[in-house]
Tab-separated table of C-alpha atoms in Angstrom:
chain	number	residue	atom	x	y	z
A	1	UNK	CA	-92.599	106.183	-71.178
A	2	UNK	CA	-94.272	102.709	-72.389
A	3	UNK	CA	-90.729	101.174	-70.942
A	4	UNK	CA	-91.081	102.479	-68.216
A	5	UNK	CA	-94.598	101.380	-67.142
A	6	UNK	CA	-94.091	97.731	-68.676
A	7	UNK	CA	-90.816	98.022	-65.842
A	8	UNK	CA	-92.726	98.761	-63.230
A	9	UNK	CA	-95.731	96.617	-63.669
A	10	UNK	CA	-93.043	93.746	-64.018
A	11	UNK	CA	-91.623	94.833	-60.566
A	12	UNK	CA	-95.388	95.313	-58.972
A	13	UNK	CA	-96.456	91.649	-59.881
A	14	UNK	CA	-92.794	90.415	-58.706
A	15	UNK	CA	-93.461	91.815	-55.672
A	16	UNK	CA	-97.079	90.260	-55.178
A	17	UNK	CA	-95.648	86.620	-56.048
A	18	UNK	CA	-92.430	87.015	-53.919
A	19	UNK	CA	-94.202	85.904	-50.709
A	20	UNK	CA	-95.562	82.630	-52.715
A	21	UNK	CA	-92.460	81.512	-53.796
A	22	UNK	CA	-91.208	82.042	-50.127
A	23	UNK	CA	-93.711	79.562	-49.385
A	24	UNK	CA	-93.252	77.338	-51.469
A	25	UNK	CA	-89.816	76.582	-50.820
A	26	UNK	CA	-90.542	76.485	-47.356
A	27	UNK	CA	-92.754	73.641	-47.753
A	28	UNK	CA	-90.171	72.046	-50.096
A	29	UNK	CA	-87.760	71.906	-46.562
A	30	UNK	CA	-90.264	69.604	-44.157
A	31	UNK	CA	-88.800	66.410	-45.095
A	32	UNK	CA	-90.071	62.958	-45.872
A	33	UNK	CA	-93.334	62.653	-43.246
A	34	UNK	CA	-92.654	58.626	-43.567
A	35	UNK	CA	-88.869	58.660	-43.003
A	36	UNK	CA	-86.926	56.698	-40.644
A	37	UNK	CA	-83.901	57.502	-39.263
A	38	UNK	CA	-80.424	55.034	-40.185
A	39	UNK	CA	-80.904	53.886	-36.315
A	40	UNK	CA	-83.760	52.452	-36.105
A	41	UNK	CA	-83.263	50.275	-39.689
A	42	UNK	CA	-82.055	46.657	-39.444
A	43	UNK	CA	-80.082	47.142	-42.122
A	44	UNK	CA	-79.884	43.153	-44.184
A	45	UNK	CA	-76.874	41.983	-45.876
A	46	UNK	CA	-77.766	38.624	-47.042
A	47	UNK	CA	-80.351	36.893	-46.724
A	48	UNK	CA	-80.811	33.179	-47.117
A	49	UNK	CA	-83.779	30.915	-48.066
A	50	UNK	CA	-84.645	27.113	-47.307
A	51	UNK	CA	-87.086	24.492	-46.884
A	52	UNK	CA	-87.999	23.360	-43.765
A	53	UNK	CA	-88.664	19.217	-42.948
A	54	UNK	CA	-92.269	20.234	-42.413
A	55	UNK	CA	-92.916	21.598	-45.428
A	56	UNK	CA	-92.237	25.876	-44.385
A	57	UNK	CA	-90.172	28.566	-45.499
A	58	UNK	CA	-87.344	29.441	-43.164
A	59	UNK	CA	-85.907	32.558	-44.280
A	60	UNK	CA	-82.114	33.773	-42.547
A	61	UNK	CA	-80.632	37.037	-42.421
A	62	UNK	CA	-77.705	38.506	-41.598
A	63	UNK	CA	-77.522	42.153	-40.339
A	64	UNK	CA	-74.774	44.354	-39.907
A	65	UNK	CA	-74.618	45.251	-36.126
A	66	UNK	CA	-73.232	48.839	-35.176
A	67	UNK	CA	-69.933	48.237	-33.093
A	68	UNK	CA	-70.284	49.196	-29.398
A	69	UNK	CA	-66.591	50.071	-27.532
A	70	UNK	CA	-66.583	49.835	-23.674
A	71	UNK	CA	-64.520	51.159	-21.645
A	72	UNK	CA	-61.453	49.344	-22.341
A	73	UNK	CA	-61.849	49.801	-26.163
A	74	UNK	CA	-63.652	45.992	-26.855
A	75	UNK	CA	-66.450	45.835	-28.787
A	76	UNK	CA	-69.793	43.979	-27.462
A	77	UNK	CA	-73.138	42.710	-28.727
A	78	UNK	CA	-73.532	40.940	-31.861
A	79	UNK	CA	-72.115	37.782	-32.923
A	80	UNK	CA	-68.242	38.501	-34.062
A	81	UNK	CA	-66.845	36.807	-37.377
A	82	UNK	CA	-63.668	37.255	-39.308
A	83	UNK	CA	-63.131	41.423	-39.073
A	84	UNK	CA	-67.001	42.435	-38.923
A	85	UNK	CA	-69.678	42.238	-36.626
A	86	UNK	CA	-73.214	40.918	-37.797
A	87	UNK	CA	-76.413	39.342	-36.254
A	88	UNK	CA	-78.233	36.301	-37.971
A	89	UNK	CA	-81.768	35.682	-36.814
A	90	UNK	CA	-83.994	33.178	-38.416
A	91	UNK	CA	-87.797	32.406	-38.878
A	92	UNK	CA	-89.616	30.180	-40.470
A	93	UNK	CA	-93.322	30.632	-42.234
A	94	UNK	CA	-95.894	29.538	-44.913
A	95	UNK	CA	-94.253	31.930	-47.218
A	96	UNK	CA	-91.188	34.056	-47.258
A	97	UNK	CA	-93.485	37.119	-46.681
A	98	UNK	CA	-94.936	35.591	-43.454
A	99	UNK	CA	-91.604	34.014	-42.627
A	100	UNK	CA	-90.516	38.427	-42.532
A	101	UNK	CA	-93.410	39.164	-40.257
A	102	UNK	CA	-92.242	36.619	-38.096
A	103	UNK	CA	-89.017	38.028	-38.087
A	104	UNK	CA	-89.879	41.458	-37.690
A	105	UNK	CA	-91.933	40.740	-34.108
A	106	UNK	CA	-88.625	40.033	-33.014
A	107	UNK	CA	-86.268	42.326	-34.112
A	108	UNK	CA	-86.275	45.871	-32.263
A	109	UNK	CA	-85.407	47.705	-35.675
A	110	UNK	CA	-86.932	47.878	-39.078
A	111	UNK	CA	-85.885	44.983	-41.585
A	112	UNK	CA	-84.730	46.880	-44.575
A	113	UNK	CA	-83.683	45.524	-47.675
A	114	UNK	CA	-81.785	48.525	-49.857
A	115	UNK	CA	-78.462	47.451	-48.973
A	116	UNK	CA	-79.273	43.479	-50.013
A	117	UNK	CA	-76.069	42.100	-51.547
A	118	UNK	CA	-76.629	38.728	-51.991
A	119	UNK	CA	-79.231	35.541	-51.940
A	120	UNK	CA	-78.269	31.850	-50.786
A	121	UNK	CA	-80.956	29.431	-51.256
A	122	UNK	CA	-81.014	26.131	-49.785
A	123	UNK	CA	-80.617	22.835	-52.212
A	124	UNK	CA	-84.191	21.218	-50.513
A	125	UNK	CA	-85.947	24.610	-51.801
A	126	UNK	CA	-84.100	24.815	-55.002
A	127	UNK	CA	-85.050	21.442	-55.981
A	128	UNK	CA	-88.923	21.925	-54.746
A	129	UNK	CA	-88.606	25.206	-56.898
A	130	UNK	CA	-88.537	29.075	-55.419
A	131	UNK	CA	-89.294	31.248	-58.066
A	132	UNK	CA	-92.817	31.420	-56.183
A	133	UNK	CA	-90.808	32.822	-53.673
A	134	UNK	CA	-89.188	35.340	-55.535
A	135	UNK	CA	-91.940	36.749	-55.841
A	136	UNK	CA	-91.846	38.470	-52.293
A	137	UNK	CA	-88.184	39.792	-53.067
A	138	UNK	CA	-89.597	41.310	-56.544
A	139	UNK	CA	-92.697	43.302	-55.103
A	140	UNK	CA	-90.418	44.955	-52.361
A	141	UNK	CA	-89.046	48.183	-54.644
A	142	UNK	CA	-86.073	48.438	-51.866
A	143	UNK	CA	-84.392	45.363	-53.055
A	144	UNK	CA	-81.940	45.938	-55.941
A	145	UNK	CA	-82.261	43.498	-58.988
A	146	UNK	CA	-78.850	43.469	-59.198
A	147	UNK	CA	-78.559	41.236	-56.127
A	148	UNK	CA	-75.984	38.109	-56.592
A	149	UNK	CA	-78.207	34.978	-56.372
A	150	UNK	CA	-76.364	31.623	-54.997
A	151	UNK	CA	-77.318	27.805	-54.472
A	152	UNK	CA	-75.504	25.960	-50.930
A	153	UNK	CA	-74.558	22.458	-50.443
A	154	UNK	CA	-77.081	21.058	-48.105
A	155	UNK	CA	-78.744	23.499	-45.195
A	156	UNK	CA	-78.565	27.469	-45.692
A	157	UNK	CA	-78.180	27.471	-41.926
A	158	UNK	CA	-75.074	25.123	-42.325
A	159	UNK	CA	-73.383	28.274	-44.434
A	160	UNK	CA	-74.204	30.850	-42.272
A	161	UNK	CA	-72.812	28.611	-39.223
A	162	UNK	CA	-69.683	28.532	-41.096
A	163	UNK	CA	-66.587	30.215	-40.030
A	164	UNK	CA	-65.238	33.201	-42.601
A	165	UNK	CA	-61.663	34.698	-41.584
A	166	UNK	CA	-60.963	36.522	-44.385
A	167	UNK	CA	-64.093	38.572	-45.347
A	168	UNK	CA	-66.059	40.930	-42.754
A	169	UNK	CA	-69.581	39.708	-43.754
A	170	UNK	CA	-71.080	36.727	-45.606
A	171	UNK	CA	-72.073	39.098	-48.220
A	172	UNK	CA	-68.442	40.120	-48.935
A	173	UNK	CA	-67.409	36.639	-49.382
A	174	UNK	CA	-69.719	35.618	-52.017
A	175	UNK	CA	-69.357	38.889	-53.819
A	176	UNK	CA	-65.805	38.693	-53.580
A	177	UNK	CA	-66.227	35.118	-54.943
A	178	UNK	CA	-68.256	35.518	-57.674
A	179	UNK	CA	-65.993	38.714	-58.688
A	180	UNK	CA	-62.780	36.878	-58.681
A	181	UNK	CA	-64.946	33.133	-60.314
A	182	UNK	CA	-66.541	34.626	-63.402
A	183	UNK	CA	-66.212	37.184	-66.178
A	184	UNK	CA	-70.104	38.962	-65.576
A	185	UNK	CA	-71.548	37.127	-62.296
A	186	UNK	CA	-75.774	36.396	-63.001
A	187	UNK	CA	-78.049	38.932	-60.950
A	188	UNK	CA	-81.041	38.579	-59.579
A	189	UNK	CA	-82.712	40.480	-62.981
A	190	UNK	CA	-81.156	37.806	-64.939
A	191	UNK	CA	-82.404	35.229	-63.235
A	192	UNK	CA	-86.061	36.111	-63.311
A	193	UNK	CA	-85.694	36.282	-67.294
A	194	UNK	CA	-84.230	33.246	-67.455
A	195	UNK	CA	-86.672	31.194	-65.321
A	196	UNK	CA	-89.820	33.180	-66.874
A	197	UNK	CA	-88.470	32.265	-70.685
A	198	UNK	CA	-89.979	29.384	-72.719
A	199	UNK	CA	-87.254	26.809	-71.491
A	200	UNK	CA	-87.100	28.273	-67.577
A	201	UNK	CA	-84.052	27.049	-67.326
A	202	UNK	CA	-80.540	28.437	-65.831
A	203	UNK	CA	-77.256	28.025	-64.162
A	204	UNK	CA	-76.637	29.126	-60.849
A	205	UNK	CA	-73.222	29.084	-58.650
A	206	UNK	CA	-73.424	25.937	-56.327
A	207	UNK	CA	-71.455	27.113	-52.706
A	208	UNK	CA	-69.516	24.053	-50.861
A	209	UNK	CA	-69.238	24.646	-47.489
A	210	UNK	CA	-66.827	22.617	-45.235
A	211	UNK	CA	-68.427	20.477	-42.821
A	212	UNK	CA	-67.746	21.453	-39.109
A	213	UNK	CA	-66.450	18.692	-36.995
A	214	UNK	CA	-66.584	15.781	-39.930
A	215	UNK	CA	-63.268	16.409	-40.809
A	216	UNK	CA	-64.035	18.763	-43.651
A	217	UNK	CA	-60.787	21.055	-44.561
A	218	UNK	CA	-60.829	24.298	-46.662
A	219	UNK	CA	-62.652	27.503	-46.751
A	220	UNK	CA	-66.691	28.015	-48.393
A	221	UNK	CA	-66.272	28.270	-51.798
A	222	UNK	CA	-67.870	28.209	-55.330
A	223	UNK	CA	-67.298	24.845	-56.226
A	224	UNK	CA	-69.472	24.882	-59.674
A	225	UNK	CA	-72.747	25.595	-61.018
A	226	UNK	CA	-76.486	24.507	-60.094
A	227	UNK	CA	-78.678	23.471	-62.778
A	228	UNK	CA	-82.517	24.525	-63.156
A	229	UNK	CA	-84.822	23.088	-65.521
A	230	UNK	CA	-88.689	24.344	-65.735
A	231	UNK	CA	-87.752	25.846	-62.566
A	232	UNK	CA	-86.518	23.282	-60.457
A	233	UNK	CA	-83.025	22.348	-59.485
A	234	UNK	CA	-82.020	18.869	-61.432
A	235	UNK	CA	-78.280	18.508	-60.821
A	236	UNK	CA	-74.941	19.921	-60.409
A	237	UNK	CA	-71.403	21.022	-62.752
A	238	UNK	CA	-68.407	20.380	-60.797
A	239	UNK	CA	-64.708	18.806	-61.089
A	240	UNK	CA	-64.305	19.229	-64.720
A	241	UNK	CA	-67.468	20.523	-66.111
A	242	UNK	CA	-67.500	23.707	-64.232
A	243	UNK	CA	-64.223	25.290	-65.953
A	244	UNK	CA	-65.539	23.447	-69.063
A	245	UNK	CA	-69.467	25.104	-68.813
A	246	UNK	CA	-67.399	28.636	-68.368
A	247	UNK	CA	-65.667	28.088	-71.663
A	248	UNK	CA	-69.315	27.809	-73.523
A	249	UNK	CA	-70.512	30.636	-70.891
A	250	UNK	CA	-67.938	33.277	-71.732
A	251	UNK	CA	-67.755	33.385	-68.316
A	252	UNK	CA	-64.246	32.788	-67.525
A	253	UNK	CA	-62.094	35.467	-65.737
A	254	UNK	CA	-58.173	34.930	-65.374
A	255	UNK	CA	-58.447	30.899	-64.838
A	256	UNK	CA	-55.270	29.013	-65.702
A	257	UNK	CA	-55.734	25.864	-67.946
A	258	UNK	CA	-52.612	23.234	-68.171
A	259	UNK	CA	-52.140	21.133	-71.296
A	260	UNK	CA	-50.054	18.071	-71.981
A	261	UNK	CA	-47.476	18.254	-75.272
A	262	UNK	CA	-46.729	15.081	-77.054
A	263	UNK	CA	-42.755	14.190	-77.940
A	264	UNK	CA	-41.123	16.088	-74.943
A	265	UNK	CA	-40.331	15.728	-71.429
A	266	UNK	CA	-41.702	16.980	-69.154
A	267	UNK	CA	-44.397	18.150	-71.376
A	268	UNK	CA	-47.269	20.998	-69.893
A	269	UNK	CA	-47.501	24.230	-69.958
A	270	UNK	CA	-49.775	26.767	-67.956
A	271	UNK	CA	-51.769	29.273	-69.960
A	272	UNK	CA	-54.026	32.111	-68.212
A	273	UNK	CA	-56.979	33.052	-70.015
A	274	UNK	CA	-57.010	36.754	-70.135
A	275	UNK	CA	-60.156	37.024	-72.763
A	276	UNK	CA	-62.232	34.151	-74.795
A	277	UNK	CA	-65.324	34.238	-76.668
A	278	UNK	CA	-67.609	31.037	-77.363
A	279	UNK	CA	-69.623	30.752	-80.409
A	280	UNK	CA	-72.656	28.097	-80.222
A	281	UNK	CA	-72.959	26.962	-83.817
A	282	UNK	CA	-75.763	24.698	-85.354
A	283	UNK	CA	-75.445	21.932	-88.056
A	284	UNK	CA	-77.772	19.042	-89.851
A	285	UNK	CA	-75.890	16.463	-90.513
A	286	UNK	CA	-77.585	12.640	-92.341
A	287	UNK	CA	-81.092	13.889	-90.671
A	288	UNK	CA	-79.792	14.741	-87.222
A	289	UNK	CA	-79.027	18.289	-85.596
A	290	UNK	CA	-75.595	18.959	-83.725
A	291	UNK	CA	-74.327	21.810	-82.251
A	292	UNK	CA	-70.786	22.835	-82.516
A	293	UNK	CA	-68.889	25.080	-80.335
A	294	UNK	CA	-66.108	27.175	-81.668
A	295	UNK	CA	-63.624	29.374	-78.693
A	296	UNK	CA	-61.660	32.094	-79.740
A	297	UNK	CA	-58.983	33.263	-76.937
A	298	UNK	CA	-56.707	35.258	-75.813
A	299	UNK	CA	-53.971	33.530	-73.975
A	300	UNK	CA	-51.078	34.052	-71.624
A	301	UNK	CA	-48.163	31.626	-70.372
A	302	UNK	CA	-47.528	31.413	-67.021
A	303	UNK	CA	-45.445	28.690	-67.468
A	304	UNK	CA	-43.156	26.295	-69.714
A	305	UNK	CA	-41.971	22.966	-68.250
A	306	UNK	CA	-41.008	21.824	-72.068
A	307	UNK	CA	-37.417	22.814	-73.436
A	308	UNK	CA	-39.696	24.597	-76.584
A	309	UNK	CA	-39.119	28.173	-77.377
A	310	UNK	CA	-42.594	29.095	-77.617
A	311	UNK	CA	-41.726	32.376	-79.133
A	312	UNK	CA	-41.116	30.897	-82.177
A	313	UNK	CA	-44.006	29.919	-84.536
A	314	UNK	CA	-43.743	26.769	-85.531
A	315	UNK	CA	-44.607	25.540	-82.197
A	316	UNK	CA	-47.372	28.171	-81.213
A	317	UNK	CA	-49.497	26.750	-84.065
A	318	UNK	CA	-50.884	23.793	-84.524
A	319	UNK	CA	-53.196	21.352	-86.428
């Protein structure tokens, strides 16, 4: 008997609360009040940052355009490049937040920043410094910190002006670049460490881009690294010292290094790096510190112009 009134009281206060919970998931079906639908977002790429001759901010984006067919099956609007179809607008402000206001007036669509793949910045606003303009970037939570940052040769305009065959957007070349150039390319999180530390200092990949009409041959490229001391870009690693700053960096990915033998003719051989790891080690030596570096690697031939059978041991190692 006590069962079976605990059983039905159970069932009588189910039955009271089943219209709540009715309710309540009911309410949990309206949607986001502040929403916006995918067609009405200006959905950014890349964006690119500079200094201006007077002194302001001009910030550059590029935006992936829907494709529109006609009638006879060719697409319209937009600016076409390589296999894609983007837009790039510029403004220019007193800050990068004012320089997006000015852009927004005059784009038809919200600017939004969640599918951000990669930042350029200009060498006249690297060297003046930008992490104050970071700080724009860092407040908006729809930009991901894992956003590739970069550092162009000369104008940011000049990169986006420049033609790009083999990739659909801007963005895809540089992340396409820094995927096939280093081993773990620096984000946008890492950068902010490294500039807020005690040294603020940090290495950034330095695009060359062609010049148009100057007689300037070969695609845009990373050509080395930037350099940033207390903030502020101070010089450049190319030619030799960008394969040699990977080395220390652990940052090498697949590159091929040639070496010269002594006694034989011809004499190199072509070894791909397929792992190394770079040690910095410290030493105090008659008063004065030094700092060694010691590379451990993993090594592949790709190939022998000497008449030595490399498989044997006596010449794999050497003093």
């Amino acid at each position: 008997m006590r069962n079976r009134k605990r059983r039905s009281a159970i069932g009588l206060v189910i039955q009271r609360l089943l219209p709540f919970a009715a309710c309540a998931a009911f309410l949990s079906l309206t949607g986001c009040w502040d929403g916006e639908e995918v067609n009405g977002l200006a959905i950014v790429t890349s964006a690119g940052f500079d200094r201006t001759e007077d002194g302001a901010v001009e910030l550059t984006l590029e935006i992936a355009a829907p494709k529109q067919e006609e009638s006879g099956g060719k697409s319209s609007g937009g600016k076409q490049q390589g296999g894609g179809q983007t837009l790039i607008r510029s403004a220019a402000g007193e800050t990068v937040g004012d320089a997006v206001n000015k852009l927004q007036t005059m784009l038809p669509r919200t600017i939004y920043w969640g599918q951000l793949e990669v930042l350029i910045f200009g060498e006249a606003l690297a060297k003046d410094g930008f992490r104050e303009q970071l700080d724009y970037l860092l407040r908006d939570n729809e930009v991901r910190l894992r956003v590739l940052p970069f550092i162009t040769r000369g104008k940011v305009r000049d990169f986006f002006n420049s033609p790009y065959l083999l990739e659909q957007t801007k963005a895809d070349l540089l992340e396409g670049e820094a995927v096939r150039a280093f081993n773990k390319p620096l984000t946008l999180n890492k950068l902010v460490q490294r500039l807020n530390g005690e040294e603020e200092t940090a290495i950034l990949p330095y695009i060359d881009v062609p010049e148009q009409g100057g007689g300037g041959t070969g695609d845009t490229h990373i050509k080395g690294y930037a350099v940033f001391n207390r903030g502020r870009m101070v010089g450049t690693l190319t030619g030799d010292l960008f394969p040699g700053t990977k080395w220390v960096n652990n940052q090498l990915k697949r590159d091929v290094e040639t070496i010269e033998l002594e006694g034989t003719s011809p004499s190199r051989i072509s070894l791909m790096v397929i792992a190394s790891d770079a040690r910095l080690v410290p030493s105090r030596k008659e008063g004065e510190w030094q700092m060694g570096i010691r590379i451990s690697s993993e090594l592949s031939i790709v190939q022998n112009t000497t008449r030595l059978v490399v498989s044997e041991p006596k010449h794999i190692q050497r003093d």
